[in-house]
Coordinates of C-alpha atoms in Angstrom, one line a residue:
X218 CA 22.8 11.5 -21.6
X219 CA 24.9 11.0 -18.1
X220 CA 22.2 11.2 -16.2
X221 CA 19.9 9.5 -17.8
X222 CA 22.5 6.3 -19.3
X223 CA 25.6 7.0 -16.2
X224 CA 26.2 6.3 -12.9
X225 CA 26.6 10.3 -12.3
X226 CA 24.3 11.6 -9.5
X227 CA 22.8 14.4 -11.3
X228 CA 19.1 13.3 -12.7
X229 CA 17.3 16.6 -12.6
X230 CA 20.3 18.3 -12.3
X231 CA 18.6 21.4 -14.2
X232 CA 15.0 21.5 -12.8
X233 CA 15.4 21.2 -9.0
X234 CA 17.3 22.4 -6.0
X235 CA 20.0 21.0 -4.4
X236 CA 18.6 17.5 -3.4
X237 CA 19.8 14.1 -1.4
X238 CA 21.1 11.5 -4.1
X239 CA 19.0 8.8 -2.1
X240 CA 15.5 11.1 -1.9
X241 CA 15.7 11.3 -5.9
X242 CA 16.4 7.9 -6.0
X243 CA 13.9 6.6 -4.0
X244 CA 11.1 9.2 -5.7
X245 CA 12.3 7.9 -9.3
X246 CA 11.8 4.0 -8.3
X247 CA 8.5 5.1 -6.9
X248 CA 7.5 7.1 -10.0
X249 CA 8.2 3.5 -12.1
X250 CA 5.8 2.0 -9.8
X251 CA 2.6 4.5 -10.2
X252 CA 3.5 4.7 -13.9
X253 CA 3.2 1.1 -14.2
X254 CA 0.0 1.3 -11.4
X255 CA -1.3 3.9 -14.5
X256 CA -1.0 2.0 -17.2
X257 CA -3.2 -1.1 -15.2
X258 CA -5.8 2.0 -14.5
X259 CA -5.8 2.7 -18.3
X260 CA -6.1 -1.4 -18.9
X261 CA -9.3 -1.7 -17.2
X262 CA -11.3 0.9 -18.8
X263 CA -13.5 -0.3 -20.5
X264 CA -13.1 1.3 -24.2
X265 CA -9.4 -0.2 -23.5
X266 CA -10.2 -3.8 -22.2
X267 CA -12.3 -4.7 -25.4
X268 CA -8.9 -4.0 -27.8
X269 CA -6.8 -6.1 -25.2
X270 CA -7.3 -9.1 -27.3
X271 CA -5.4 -7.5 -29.9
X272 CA -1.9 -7.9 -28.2
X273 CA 0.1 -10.3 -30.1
X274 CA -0.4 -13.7 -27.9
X275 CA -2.2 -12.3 -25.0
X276 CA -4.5 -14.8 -25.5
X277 CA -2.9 -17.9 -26.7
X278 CA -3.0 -20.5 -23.9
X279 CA -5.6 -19.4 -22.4
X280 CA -7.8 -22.3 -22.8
X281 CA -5.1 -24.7 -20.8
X282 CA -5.6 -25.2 -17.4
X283 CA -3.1 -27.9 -15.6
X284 CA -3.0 -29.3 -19.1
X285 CA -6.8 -29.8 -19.7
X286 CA -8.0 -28.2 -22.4
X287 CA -11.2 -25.9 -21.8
X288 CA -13.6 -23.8 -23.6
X289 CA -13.0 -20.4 -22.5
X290 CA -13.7 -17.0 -24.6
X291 CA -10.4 -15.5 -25.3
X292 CA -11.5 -11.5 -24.6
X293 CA -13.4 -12.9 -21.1
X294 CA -11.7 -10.9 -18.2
X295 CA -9.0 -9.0 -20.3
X296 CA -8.4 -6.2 -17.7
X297 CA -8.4 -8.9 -15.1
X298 CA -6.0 -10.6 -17.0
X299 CA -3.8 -7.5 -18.2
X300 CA -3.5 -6.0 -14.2
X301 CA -2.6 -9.0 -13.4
X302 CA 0.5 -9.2 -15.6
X303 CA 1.5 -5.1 -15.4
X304 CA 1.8 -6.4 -11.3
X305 CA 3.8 -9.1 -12.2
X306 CA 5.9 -7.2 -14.0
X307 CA 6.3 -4.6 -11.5
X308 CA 7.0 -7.2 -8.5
X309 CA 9.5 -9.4 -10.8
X310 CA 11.1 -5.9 -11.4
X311 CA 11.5 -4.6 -7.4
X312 CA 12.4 -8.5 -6.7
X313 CA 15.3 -8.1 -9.0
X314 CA 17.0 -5.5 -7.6
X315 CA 16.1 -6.2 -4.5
X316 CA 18.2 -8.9 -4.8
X317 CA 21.0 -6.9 -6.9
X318 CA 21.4 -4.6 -3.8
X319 CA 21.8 -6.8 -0.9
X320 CA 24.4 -6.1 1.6
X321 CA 24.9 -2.2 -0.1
X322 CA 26.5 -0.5 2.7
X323 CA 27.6 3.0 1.2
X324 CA 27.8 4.5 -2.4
X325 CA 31.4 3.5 -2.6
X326 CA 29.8 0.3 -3.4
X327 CA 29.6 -0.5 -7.4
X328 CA 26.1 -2.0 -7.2
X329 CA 25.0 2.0 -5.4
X330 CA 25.5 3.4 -9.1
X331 CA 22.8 0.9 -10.5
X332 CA 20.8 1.9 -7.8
X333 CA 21.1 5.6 -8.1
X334 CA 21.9 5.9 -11.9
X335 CA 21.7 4.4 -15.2
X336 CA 17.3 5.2 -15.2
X337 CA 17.1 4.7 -18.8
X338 CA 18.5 1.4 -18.9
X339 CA 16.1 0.5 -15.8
X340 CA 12.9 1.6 -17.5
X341 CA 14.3 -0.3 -20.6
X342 CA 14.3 -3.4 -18.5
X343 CA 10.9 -3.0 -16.6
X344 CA 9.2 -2.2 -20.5
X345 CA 11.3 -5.7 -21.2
X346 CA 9.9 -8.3 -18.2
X347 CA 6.8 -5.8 -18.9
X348 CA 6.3 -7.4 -22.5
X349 CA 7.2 -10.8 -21.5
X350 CA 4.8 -11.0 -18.7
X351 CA 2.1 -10.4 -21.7
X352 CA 3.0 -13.7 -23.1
X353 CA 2.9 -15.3 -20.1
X354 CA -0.3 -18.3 -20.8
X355 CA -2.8 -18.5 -18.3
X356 CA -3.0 -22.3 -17.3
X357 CA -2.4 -22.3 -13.7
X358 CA -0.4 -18.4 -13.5
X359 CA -3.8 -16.3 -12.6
X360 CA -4.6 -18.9 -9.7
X361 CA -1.2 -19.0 -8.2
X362 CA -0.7 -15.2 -8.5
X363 CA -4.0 -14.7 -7.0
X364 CA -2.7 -16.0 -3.7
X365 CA 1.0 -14.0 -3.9
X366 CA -1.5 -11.3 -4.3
X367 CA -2.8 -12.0 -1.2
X368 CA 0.1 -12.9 1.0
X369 CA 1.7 -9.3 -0.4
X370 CA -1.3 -6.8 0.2
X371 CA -1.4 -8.3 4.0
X372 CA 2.0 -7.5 4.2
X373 CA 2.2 -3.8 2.7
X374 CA -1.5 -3.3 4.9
X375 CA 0.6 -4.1 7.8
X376 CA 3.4 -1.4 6.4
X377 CA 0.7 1.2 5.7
X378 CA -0.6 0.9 9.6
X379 CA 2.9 0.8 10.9
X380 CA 3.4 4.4 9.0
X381 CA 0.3 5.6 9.8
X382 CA 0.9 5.2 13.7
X383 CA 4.5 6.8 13.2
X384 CA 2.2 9.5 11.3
X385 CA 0.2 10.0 14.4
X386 CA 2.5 9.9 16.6
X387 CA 4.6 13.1 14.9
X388 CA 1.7 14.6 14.3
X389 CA 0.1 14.6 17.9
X390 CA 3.8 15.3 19.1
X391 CA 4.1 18.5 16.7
X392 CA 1.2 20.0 17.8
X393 CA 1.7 19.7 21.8
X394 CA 5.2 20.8 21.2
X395 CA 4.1 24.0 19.2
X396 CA 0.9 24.6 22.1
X397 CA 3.9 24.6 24.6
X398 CA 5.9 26.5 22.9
X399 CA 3.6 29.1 22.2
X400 CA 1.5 29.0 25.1
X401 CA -1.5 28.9 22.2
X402 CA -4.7 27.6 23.3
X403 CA -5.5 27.4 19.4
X404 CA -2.8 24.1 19.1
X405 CA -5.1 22.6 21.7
X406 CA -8.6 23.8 20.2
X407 CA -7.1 22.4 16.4
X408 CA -6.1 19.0 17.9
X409 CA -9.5 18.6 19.7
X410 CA -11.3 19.1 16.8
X411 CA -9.4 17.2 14.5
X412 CA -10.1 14.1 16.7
X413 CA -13.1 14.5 17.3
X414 CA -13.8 14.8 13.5
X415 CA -12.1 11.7 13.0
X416 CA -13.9 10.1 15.5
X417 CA -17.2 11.5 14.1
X418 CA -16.2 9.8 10.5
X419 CA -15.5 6.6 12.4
X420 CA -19.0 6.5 14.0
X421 CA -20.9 7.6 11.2
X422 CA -19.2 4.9 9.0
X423 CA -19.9 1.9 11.4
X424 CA -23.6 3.3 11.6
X425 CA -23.4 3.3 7.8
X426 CA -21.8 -0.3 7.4
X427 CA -24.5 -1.4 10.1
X428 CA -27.0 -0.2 7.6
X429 CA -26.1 -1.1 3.8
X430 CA -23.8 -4.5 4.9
X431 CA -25.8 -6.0 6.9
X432 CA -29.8 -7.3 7.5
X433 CA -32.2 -7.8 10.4
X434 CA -32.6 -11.4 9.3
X435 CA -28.7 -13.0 8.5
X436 CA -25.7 -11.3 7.4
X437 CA -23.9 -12.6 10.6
X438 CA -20.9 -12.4 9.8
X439 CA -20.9 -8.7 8.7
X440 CA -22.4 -7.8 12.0
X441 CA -19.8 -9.7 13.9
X442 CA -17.1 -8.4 12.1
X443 CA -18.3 -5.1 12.3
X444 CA -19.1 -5.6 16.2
X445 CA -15.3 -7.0 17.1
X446 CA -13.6 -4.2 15.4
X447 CA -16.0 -1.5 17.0
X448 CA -15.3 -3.2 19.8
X449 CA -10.8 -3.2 19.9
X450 CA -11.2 0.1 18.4
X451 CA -12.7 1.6 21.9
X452 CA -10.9 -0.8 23.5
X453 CA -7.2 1.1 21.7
X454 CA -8.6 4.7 22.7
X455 CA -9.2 3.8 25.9
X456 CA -6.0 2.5 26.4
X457 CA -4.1 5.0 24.8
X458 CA -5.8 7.7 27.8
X459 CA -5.2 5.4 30.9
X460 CA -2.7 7.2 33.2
X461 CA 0.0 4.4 33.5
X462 CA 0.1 4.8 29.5
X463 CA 0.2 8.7 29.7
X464 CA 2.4 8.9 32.3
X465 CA 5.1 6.1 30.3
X466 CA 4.3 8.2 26.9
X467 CA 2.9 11.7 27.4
X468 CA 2.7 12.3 23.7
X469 CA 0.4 9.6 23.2
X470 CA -3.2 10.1 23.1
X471 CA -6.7 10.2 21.3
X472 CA -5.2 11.4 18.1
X473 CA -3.3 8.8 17.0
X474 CA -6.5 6.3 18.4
X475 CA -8.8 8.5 16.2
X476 CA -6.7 8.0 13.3
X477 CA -6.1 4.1 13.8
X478 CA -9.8 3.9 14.4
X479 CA -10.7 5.6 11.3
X480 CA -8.5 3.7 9.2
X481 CA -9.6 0.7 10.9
X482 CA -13.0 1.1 9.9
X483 CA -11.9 1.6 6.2
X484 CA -10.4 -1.9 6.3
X485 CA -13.4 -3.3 7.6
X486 CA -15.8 -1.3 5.2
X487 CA -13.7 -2.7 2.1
X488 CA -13.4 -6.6 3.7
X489 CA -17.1 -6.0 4.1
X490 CA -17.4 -5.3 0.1
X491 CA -15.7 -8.4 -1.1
X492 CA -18.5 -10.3 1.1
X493 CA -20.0 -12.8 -1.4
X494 CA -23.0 -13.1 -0.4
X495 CA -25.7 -10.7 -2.9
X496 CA -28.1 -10.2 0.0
X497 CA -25.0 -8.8 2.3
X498 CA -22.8 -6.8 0.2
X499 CA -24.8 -4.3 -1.9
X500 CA -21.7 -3.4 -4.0
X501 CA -20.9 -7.2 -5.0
X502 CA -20.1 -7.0 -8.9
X503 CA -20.4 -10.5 -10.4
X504 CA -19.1 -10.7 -14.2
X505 CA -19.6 -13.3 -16.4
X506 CA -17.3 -14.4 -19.5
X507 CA -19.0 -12.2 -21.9
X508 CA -17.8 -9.0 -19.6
X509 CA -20.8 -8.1 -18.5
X510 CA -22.3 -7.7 -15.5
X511 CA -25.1 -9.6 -13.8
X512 CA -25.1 -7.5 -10.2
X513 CA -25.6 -4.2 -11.6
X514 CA -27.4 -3.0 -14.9
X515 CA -24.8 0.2 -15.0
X516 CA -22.0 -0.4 -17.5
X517 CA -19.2 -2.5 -15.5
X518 CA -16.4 -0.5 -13.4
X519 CA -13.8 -2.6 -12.0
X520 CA -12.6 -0.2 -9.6
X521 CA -15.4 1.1 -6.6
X522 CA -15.2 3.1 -3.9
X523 CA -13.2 0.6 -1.5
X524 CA -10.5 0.8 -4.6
X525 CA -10.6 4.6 -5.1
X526 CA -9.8 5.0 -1.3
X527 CA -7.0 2.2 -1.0
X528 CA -5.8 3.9 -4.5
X529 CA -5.5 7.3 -2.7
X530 CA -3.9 6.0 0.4
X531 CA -1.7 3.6 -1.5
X532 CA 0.0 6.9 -3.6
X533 CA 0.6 8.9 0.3
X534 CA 2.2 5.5 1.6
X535 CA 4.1 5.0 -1.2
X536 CA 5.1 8.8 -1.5
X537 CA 5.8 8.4 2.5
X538 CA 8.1 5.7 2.1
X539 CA 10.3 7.5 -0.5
X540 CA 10.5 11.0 1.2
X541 CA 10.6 10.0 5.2
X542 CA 13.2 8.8 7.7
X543 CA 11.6 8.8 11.0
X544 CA 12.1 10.8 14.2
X545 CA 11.6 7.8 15.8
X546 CA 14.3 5.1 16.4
X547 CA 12.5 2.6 17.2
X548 CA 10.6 3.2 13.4
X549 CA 13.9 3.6 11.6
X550 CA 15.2 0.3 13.1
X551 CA 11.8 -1.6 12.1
X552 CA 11.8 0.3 8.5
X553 CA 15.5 0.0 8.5
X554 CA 16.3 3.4 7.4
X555 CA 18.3 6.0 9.7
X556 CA 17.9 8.6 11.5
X557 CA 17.9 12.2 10.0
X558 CA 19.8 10.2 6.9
X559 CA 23.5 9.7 5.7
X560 CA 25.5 12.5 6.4
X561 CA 27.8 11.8 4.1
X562 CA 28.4 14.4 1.3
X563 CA 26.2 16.8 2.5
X564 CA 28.2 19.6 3.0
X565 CA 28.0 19.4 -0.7
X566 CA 25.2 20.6 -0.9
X567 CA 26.3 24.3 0.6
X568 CA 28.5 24.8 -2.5
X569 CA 27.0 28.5 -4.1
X570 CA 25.1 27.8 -7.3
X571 CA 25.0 24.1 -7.3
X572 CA 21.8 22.7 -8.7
X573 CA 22.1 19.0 -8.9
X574 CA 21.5 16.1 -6.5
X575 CA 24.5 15.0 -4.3
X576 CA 26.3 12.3 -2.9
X577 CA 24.9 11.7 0.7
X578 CA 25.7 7.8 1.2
X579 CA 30.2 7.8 0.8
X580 CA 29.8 6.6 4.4
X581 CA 26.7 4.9 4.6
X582 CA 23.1 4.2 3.0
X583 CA 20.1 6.3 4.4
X584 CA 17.7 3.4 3.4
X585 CA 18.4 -0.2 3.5
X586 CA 17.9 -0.5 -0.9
X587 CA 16.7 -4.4 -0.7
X588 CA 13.9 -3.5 2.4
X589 CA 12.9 -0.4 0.1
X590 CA 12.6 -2.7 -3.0
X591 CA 10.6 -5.1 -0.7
X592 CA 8.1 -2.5 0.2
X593 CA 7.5 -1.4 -3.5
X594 CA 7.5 -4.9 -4.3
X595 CA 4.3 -5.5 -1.8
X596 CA 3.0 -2.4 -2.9
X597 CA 2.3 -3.5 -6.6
X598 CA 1.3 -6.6 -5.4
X599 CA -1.5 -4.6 -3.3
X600 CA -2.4 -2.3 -6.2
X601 CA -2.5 -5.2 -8.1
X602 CA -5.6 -6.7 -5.9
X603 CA -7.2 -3.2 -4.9
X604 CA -7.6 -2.5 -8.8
X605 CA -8.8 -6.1 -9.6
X606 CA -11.0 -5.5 -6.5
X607 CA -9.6 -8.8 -4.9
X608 CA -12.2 -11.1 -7.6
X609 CA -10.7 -14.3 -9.0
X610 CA -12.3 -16.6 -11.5
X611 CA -14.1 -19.5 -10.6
X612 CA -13.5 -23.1 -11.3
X613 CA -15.5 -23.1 -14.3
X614 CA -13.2 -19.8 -15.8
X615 CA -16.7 -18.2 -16.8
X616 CA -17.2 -15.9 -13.6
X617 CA -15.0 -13.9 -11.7
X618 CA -16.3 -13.9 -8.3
X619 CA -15.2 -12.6 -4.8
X620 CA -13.8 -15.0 -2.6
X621 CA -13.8 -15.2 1.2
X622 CA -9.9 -15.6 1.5
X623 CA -10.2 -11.7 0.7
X624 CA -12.3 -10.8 3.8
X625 CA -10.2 -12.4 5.9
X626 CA -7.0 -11.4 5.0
X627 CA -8.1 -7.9 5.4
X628 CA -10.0 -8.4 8.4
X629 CA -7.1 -10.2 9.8
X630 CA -4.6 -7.2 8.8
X631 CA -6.8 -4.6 10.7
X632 CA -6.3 -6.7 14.0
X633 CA -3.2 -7.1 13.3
X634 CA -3.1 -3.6 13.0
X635 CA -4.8 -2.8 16.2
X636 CA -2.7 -5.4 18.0
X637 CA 0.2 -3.3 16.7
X638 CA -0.8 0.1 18.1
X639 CA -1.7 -1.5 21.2
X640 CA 1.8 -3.0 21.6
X641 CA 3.0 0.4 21.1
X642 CA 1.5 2.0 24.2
X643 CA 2.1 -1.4 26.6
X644 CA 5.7 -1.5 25.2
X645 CA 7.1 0.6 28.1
X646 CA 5.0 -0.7 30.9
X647 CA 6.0 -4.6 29.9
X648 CA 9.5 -3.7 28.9
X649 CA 10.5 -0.8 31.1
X650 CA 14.2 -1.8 30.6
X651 CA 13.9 -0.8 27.2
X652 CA 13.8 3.0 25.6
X653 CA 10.8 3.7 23.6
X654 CA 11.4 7.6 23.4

């Protein structure tokens, strides 16, 4: 009952090792946020979706748009309708204490022992704004919402590439310091063919994109979309081998730009598939307000395989951002965690036969609470779109359909991306006043 209703450090107390009070605390918040990304999975099944319209009030108000009445079917878009609300839910639940926990320097702060305890209570209150957000009426809320949506996955794609290049970067950095260490010719051989795997994927994937998203006769802008990122992503790996670049960061190298690349291509291969344009996009699902759908004759999936991918990487960012504090300064500072953690409390931990999770924050937080609420904020905003497939209804209310504004923003996010690991390898040739170890 302490741990789960108290303030007292000890969640797990009984099932785990020794453990950092902020690592359980971080992994707990996280595990609210895929339970609640479950429970939209389960939504949009399609057994599921069909009973939705059995909630108490779930679809009162739906027919009110800006106060003119309209003639929609209640059960049209129910999992649509349900994801949306579970991510509500979810954000209005990280926004809140995002907020509660501004300014929390240490534990010795009362506000640390909401952050760190009391998980009943806190799952309590996201079941609470969870119901409520079920009762929210439809009217304007799945228009607005649509474009927070938006503005929050470009975000938290932004977040994912700045820990996948912190990713690379260890990774390339691990192996080169274990080849040295070792004088192993293996290290070498292992991170040779790990890149040029990667860059094998990448090419076969454009090749692929070239071949199912685009057409001899129109499809422009598939081809030039396709074509510019093909384009910056040789344009990163070449970079990333130059000498002035090796010889300011000789850990950097085709590794990390395989990696990028690869990702890179992902983003593009899922802007590509909300493309609205039939003729273009082979994997376009139109559905109409009956449910059904009029681009396939297979029974209707909202999720593809664009969502099962950004599903998989959204769990191993998520997971990242809970368990890791950089080796990298100049990471922590723009994560805003610290180095190697909090000390604080740790010799704690030493104690014989202690099985609990203890105090490491008396003298300082390893994670800044209201940036970590931020991220898991932007990250059910972006598993709110990825499982909704980034479709929105149209003005009628009898289609849902897949809007430019969702190309765009993920085109957009991979340059941004790119422009990002490129500033990473110029940083110390425009700024060599600066330490970028």
């Amino acid at each position: 009952v302490s741990c789960l209703c108290g303030s007292a450090p000890c969640l797990l107390c009984g099932c785990c090792p020794s453990a950092k009070n902020s690592t359980i605390s971080r992994l707990l918040f996280t595990f609210f946020l895929l339970l609640g990304t479950l429970v939209s999975i389960i939504m949009i099944i399609p057994g599921v979706e069909k009973e939705l319209h059995k909630l108490p009030g779930f679809c009162e108000g739906s027919g009110s748009v800006l106060g003119v009445q309209t003639h929609v079917d209640c059960r049209s878009f129910l999992g649509h309708k349900a994801v949306y609300r579970m991510g509500f839910a979810m954000a209005a639940f990280f926004c809140l204490f995002a907020l509660l926990m501004v300014c929390v320097r240490s534990s010795k702060d009362p506000r640390a022992a909401v952050q760190n305890g009391f998980w009943f209570f806190k799952f309590l209150v996201l079941v609470g704004i969870t119901v409520g957000a079920f009762y929210i009426p439809d009217g304007a809320f799945t228009s607005v919402w649509f474009y927070f949506g938006v503005v929050g996955s470009f975000l938290f794609i932004l977040i994912q590439l700045i820990l996948l290049i912190d990713f690379a970067h260890s990774w390339s950095q691990l192996w080169l310091h274990n080849a040295s260490e070792s004088n192993a010719k293996g290290w070498y051989a292992a991170l040779c063919t790990v890149t040029f795997l990667f860059y094998a994927a990448s090419t076969a994937a454009v090749a692929l994109l070239y071949v199912y998203y685009t057409k001899p006769e129109g499809c422009t802008e598939g081809k030039v979309l396709i074509s510019i990122n093909l384009i910056l992503c040789l344009v990163v790996s070449v970079v990333s081998i130059l000498p002035k670049i090796q010889e300011a960061q000789p850990h950097s190298g085709l590794l990390q730009a395989s990696l990028i690349t690869l990702y890179t291509i992902y983003v593009t291969w899922s802007a590509l598939a909300n493309v609205p344009t039939q003729s273009c996009n082979p994997t376009l699902l139109v559905r109409n307000s009956t449910g059904s759908a009029t681009a396939t004759e297979l029974p209707t999936m909202w999720w593809d395989a664009p969502s099962i991918v950004g599903l998989v990487i959204f769990i191993l960012c998520t997971l990242f951002i809970s368990l890791r504090s950089s080796d990298h300064p100049q990471v922590n500072k723009l994560m805003l965690t610290e180095e190697g953690g909090a000390g604080a409390g740790a010799g704690e931990a030493a104690e014989p036969g202690l099985h609990r999770a203890y105090d490491n924050e008396q003298d300082g937080v390893s994670y800044n609470y209201t940036f970590f609420h931020l991220c898991l904020l932007l990250a059910a905003l972006y598993i709110m779109m990825t499982l909704t497939n980034w479709y929105r209804p149209d003005e009628s209310l009898q289609v849902l359909r897949s809007p430019w504004t969702a190309v765009w923003v993920k085109i957009s996010s991979s340059w941004a991306g790119l422009l990002l690991y490129l500033w990473t390898l110029v940083a110390p040739l425009v700024l060599p006043d600066r330490d970028f170890s």
